[in-house]
CSV table of C-alpha atoms in Angstrom, one decimal:
chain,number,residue,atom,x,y,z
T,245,UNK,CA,-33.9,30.8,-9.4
T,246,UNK,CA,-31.1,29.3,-6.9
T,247,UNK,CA,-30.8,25.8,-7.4
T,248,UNK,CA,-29.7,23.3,-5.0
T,249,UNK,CA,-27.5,19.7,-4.9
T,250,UNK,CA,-30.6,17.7,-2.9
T,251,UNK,CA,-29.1,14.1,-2.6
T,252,UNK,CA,-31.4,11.2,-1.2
T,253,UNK,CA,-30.0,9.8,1.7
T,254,UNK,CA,-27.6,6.8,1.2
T,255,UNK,CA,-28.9,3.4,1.7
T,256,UNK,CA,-26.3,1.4,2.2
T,257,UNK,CA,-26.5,2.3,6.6
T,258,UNK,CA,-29.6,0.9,6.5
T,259,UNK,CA,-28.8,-2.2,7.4
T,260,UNK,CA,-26.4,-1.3,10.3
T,261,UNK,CA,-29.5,0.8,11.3
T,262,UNK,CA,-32.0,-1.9,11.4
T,263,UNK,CA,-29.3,-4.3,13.3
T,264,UNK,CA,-29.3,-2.0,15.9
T,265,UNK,CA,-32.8,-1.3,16.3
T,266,UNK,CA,-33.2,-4.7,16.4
T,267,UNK,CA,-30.6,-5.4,19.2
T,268,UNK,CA,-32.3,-2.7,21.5
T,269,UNK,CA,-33.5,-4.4,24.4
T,270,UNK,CA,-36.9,-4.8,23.9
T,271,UNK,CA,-39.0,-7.0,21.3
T,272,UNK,CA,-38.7,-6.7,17.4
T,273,UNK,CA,-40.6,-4.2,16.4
T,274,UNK,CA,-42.4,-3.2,19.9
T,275,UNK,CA,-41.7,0.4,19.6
T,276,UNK,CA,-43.1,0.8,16.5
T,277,UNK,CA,-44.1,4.2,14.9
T,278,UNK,CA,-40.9,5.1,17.0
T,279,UNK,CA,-38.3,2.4,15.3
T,280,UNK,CA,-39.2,3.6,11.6
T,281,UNK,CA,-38.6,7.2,12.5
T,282,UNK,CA,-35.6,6.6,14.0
T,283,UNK,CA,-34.5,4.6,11.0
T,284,UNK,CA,-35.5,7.9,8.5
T,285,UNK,CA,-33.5,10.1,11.5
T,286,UNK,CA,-30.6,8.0,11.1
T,287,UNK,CA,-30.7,7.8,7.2
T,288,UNK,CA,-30.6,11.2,7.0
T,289,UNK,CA,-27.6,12.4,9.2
T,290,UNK,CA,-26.1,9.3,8.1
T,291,UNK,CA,-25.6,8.0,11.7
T,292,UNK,CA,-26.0,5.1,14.1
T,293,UNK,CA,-25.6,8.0,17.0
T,294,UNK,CA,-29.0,10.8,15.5
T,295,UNK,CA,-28.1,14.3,17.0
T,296,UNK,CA,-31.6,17.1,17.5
T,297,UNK,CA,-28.4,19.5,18.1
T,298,UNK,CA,-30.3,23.1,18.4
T,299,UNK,CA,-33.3,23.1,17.5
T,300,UNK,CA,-34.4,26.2,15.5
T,301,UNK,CA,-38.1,27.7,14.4
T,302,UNK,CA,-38.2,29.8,11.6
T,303,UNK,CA,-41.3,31.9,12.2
T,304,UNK,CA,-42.2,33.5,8.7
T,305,UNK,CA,-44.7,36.6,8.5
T,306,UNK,CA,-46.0,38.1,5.2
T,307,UNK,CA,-49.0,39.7,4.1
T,308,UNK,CA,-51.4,38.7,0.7
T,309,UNK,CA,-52.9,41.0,-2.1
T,310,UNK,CA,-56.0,38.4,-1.9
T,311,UNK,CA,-57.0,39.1,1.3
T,312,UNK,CA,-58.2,42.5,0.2
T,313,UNK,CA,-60.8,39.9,-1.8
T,314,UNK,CA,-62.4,38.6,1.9
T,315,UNK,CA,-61.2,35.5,1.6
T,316,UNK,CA,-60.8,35.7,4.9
T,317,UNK,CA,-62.1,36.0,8.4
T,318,UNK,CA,-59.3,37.8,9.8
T,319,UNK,CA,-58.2,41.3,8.4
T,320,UNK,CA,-54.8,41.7,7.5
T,321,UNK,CA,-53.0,44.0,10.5
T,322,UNK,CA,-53.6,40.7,12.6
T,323,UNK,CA,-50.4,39.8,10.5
T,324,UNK,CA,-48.6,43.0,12.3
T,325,UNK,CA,-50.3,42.7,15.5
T,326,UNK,CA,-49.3,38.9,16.0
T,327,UNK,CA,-46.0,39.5,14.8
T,328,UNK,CA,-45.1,42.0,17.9
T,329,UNK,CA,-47.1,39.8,20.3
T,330,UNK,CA,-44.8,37.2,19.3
T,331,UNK,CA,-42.0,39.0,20.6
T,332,UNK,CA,-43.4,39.5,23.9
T,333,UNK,CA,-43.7,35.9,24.1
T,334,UNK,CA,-47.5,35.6,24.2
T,335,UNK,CA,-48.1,33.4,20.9
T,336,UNK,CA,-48.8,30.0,21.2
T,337,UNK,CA,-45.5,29.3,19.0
T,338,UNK,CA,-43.7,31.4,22.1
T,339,UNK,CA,-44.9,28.5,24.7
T,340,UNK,CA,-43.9,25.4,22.6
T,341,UNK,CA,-40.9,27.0,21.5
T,342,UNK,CA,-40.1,27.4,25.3
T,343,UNK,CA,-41.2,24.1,26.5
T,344,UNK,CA,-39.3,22.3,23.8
T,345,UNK,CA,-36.0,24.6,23.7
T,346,UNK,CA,-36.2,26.1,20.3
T,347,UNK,CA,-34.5,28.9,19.5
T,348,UNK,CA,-37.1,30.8,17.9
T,349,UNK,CA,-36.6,33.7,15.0
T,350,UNK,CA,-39.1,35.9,14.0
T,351,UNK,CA,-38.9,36.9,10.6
T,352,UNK,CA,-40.6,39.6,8.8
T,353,UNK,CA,-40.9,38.6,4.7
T,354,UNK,CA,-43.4,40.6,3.9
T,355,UNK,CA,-45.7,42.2,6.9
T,356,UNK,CA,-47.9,45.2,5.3
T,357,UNK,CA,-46.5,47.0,8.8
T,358,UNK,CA,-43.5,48.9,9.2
T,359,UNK,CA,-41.8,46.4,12.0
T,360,UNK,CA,-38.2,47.7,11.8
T,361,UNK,CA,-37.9,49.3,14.5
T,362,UNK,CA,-39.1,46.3,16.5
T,363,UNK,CA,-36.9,44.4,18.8
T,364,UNK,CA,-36.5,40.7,18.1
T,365,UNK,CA,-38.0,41.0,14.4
T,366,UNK,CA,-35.4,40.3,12.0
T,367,UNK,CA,-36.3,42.8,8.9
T,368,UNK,CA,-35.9,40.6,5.7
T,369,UNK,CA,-38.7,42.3,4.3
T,370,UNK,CA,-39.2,42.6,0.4
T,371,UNK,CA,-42.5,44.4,0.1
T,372,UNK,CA,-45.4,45.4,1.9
T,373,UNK,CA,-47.5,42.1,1.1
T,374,UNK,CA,-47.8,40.5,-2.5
T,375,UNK,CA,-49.6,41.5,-4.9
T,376,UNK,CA,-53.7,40.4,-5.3
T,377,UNK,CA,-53.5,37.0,-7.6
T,378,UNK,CA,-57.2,37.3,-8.6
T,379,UNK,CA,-55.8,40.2,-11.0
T,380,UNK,CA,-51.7,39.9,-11.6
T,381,UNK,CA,-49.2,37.6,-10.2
T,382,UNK,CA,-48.4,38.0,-6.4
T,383,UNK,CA,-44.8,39.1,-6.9
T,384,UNK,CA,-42.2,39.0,-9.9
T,385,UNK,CA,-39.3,36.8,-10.4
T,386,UNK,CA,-37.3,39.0,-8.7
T,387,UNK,CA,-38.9,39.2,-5.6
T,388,UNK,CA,-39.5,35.6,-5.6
T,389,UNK,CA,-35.9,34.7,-6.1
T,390,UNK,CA,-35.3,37.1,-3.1
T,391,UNK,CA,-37.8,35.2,-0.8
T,392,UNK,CA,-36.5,31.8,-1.5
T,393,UNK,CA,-32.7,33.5,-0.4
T,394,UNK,CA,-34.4,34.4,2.7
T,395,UNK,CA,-34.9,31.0,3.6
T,396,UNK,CA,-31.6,30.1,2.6
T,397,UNK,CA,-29.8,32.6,4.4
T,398,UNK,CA,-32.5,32.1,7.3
T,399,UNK,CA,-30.8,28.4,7.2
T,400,UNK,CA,-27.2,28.8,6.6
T,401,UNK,CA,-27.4,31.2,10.3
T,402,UNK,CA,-28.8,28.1,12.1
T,403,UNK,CA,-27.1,25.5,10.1
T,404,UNK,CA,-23.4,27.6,11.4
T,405,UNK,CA,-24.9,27.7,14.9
T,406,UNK,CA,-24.8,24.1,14.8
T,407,UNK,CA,-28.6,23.3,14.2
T,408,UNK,CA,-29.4,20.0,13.2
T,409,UNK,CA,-33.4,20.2,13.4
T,410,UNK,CA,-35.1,23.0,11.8
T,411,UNK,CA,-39.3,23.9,12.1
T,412,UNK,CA,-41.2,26.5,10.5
T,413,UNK,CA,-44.7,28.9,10.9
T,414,UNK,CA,-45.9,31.9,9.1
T,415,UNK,CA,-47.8,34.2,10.2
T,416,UNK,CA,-50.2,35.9,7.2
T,417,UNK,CA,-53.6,36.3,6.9
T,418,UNK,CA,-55.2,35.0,4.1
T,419,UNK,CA,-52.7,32.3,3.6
T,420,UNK,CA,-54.9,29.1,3.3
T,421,UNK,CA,-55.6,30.5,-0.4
T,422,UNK,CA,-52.3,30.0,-2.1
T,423,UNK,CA,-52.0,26.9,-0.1
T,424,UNK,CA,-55.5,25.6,-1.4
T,425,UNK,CA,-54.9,26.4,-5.2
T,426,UNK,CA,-50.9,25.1,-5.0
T,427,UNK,CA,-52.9,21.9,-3.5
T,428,UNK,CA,-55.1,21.7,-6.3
T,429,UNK,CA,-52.6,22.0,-8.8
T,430,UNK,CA,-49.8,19.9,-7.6
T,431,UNK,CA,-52.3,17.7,-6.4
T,432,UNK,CA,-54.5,17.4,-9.6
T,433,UNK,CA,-57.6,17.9,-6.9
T,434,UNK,CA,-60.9,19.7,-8.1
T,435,UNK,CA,-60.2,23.5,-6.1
T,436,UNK,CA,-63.7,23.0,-4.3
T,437,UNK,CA,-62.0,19.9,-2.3
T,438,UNK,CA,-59.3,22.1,-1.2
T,439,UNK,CA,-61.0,24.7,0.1
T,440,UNK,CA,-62.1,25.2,3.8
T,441,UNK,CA,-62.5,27.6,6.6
T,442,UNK,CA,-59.7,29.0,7.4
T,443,UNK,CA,-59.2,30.9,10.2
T,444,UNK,CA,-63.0,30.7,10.9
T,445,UNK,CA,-65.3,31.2,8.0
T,446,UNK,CA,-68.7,30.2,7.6
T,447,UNK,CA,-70.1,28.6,4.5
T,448,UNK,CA,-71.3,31.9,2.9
T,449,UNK,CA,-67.3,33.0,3.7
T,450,UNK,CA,-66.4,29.8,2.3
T,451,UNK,CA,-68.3,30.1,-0.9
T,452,UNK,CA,-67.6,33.6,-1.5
T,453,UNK,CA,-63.7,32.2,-1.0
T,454,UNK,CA,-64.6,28.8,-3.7
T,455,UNK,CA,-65.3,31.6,-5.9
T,456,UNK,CA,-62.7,33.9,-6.3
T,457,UNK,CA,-60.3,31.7,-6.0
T,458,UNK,CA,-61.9,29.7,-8.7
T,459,UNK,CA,-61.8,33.0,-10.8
T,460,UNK,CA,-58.4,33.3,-10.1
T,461,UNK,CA,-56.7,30.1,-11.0
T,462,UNK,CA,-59.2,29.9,-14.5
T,463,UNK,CA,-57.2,33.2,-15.1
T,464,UNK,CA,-53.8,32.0,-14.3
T,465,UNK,CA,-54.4,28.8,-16.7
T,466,UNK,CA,-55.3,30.9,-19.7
T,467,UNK,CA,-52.4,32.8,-19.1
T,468,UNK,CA,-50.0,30.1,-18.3
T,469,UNK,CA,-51.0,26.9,-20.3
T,470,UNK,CA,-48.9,24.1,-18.5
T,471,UNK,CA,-47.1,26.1,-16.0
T,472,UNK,CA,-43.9,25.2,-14.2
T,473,UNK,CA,-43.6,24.7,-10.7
T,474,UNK,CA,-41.6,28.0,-10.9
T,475,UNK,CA,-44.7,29.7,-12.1
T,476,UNK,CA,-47.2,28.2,-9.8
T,477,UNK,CA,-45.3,29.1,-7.0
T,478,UNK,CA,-44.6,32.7,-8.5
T,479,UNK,CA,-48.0,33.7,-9.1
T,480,UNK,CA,-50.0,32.6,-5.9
T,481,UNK,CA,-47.4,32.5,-2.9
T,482,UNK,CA,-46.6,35.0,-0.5
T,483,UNK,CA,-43.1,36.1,0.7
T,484,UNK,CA,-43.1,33.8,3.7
T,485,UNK,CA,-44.5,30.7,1.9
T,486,UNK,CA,-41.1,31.2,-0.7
T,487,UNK,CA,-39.2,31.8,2.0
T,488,UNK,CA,-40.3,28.7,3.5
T,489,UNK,CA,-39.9,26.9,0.4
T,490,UNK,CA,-36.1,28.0,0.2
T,491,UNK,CA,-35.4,27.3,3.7
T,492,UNK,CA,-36.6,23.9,3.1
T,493,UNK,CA,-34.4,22.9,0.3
T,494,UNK,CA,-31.5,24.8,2.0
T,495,UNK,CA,-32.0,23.0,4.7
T,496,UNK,CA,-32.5,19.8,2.6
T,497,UNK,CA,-29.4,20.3,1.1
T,498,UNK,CA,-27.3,20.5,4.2
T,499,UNK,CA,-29.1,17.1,5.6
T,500,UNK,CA,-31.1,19.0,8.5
T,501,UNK,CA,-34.0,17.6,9.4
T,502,UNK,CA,-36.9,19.5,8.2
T,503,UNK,CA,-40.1,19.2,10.9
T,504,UNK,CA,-43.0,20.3,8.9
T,505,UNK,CA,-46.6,21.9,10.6
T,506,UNK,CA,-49.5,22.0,9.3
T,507,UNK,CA,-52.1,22.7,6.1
T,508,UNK,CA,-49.8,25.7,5.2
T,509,UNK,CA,-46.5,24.5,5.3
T,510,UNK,CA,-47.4,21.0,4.0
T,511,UNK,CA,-48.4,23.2,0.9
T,512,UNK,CA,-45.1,25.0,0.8
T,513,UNK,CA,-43.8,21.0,1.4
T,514,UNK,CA,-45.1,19.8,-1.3
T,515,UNK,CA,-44.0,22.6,-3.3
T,516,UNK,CA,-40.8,22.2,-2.3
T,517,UNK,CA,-40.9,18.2,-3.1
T,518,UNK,CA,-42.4,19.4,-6.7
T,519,UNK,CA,-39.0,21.1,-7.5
T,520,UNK,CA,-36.6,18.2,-5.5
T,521,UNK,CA,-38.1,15.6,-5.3
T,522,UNK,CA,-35.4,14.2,-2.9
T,523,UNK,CA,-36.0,16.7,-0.2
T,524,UNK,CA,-38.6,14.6,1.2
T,525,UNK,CA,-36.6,12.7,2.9
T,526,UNK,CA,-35.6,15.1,5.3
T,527,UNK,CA,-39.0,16.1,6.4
T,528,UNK,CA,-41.1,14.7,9.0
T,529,UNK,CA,-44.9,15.9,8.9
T,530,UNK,CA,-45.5,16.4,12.4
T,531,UNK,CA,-49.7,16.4,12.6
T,532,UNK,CA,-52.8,16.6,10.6
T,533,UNK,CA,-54.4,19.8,11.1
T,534,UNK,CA,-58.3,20.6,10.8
T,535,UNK,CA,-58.3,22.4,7.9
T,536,UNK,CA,-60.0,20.6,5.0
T,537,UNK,CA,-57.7,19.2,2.7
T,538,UNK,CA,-54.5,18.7,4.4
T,539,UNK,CA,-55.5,14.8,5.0
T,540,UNK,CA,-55.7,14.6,1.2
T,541,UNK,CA,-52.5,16.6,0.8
T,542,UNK,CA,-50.5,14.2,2.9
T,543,UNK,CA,-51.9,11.4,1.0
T,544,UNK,CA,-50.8,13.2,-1.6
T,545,UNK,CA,-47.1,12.9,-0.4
T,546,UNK,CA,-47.8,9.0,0.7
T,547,UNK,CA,-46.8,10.6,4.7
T,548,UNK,CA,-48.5,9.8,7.8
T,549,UNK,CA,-48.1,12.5,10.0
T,550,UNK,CA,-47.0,11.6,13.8
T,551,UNK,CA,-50.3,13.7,15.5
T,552,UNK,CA,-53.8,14.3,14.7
T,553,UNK,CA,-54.6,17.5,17.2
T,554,UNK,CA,-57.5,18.8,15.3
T,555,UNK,CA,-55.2,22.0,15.4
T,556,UNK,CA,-55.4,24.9,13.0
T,557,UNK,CA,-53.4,27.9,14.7
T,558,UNK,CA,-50.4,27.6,12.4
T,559,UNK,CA,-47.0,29.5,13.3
T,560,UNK,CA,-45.8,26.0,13.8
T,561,UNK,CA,-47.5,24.6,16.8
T,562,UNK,CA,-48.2,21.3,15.2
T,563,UNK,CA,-44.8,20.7,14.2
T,564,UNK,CA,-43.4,21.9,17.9
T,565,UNK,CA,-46.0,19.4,19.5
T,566,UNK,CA,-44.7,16.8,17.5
T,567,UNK,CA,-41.3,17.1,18.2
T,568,UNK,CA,-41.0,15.1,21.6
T,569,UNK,CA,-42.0,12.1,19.2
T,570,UNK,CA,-38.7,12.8,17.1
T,571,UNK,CA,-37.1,13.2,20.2
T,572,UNK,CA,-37.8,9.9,22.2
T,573,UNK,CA,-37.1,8.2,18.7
T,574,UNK,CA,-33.5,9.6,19.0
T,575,UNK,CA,-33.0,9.0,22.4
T,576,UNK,CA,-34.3,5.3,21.7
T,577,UNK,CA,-31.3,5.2,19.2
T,578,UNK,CA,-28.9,6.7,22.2
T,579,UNK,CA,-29.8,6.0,25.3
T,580,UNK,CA,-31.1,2.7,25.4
T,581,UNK,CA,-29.0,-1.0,26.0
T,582,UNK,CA,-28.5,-3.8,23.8
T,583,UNK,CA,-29.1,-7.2,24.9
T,584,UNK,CA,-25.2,-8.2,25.0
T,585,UNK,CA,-24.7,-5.3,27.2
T,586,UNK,CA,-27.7,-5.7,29.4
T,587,UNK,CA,-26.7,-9.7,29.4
T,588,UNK,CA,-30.3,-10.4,28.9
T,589,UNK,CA,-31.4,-13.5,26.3
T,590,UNK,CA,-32.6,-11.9,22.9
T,591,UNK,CA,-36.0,-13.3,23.5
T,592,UNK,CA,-37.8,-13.2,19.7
């Protein structure tokens, strides 16, 4: 697997930063949630002067062998179906994408569709879906090590365009399952506590989901006593949650900031943080999402998340809504006086 050179920010700015939060004309501390953002912003680019330069989404689609187990509401050519609506810009992803002036790329990892003949959809397939976890792995090492170099490549193109922000949303049905059992195993968290709805099921759907997935991860322990990280991720994640997972630590690496959404991508987060542990300092957890678990998952991770929407679309809404938070915490940083410029008495 590609490994990567994940350095934690440097410390020694942070006391230049804090000076000049604290000289901003305004009271010590009165911006709050906003001054200790921009102080991870600033940490991270290694700046007094935070750039958002180009915001990119990575929008991620891929099928799952476990849907075939209905452990989910929504059938699997949803995955297809949403993936060409997004390129008509009817998704919700499409909107936030246009109201915040992200370049948006839609990225096909593993759609059970052929989509490559479709405009706009860049083909990075590597198979049609994974494979079903309740029986075998989800994919082999060589198709895993080929997702996570999606990501990386995915972030190298943005990186060269100049982005210094990058989000990500998938698009694959059936996805809450990895995400619950990497949850429960990163997590140390009983399965049945990570488990919930969905995309919409009831509690006989969510029972009948407790169950196989139960089934599943009792089978992958007896085959892999004490697993890796490596394995964990192997076994249960689809294309586009690897591919995630690489375009994080790519992005990581390079010092981007890394705007994470919600219950699925906090999974592929903390996945991400279980490998380099360093990484999380690049990310900001933009919202809370309703599916059950992801409050326990970001306590998890010790993060409060900057929303609480009750949201649970995915494709990276949350982190998109979030993002005019990040900004005004930059802008802060940029745009506004000092009290020697401004000639008004520090007052505190």
């Amino acid at each position: 697997m590609k490994t990567f050179n994940i350095q934690a920010p440097d410390e020694a700015l942070r006391p230049l930063i804090q000076e000049k939060i604290d000289n901003l004309n305004k009271p010590k501390g009165s911006l709050g949630r906003l001054e200790t953002l921009a102080m991870q912003v600033c940490l991270a680019q290694q700046t007094l002067t935070p750039s958002l330069a180009h915001p990119c989404h990575l929008l991620l689609g891929g099928d799952h062998g476990i849907e075939r187990e209905g452990v989910s509401v929504s059938p699997r050519e949803v995955t297809w179906q949403q993936m060409i609506n997004f390129t008509k810009g009817g998704g919700g992803v499409n909107m936030f994408c246009r109201q915040h002036g992200f370049h948006l790329r839609i990225v096909d990892v593993g759609v059970d569709h052929d989509l490559s003949q479709v405009p706009d959809i860049l083909n990075c397939k590597i198979s049609l879906g994974t494979r079903n976890f309740l029986h075998e792995p989800a994919m082999t090492e060589e198709e895993c090590t080929r997702a996570f170099t999606v990501g990386i490549d995915l972030v190298d193109a943005t990186h060269t365009e100049g982005s210094r922000l990058l989000s990500i949303g998938e698009m694959g049905i059936a996805n809450t399952s990895p995400s619950s059992i990497w949850m429960s195993l990163f997590c140390h968290i009983p399965l049945s506590e990570c488990i919930g709805a969905g995309a919409g099921l009831n509690a006989q759907g969510i029972g009948h989901k407790q169950a196989i997935l139960q089934q599943a991860l009792a089978h992958f322990e007896e085959q892999y006593p004490n697993a890796p990280t490596t394995d964990v991720i192997r076994y249960f994640g689809g294309f586009e949650m690897v591919a995630a997972i690489g375009a994080m630590l790519r992005a990581a690496e390079l010092k981007m900031l890394i705007l994470v959404d919600g219950f699925i991508m906090t999974a592929c987060a903390l996945a991400a943080c279980q490998l380099y542990p360093e990484a999380q300092a690049y990310m900001i957890f933009g919202h809370c999402g309703d599916e059950s678990g992801h409050r326990r998952m970001l306590d998890a991770l010790h993060v409060e998340p900057l929303l609480s929407l009750g949201l649970r679309l995915g494709e990276g809404t949350g982190a998109l809504c979030a993002f005019p938070i990040v900004d005004s915490a930059v802008r802060m940083m940029n745009e506004m006086n000092n009290f020697h410029n401004a000639q008004i008495t520090k007052y505190f």
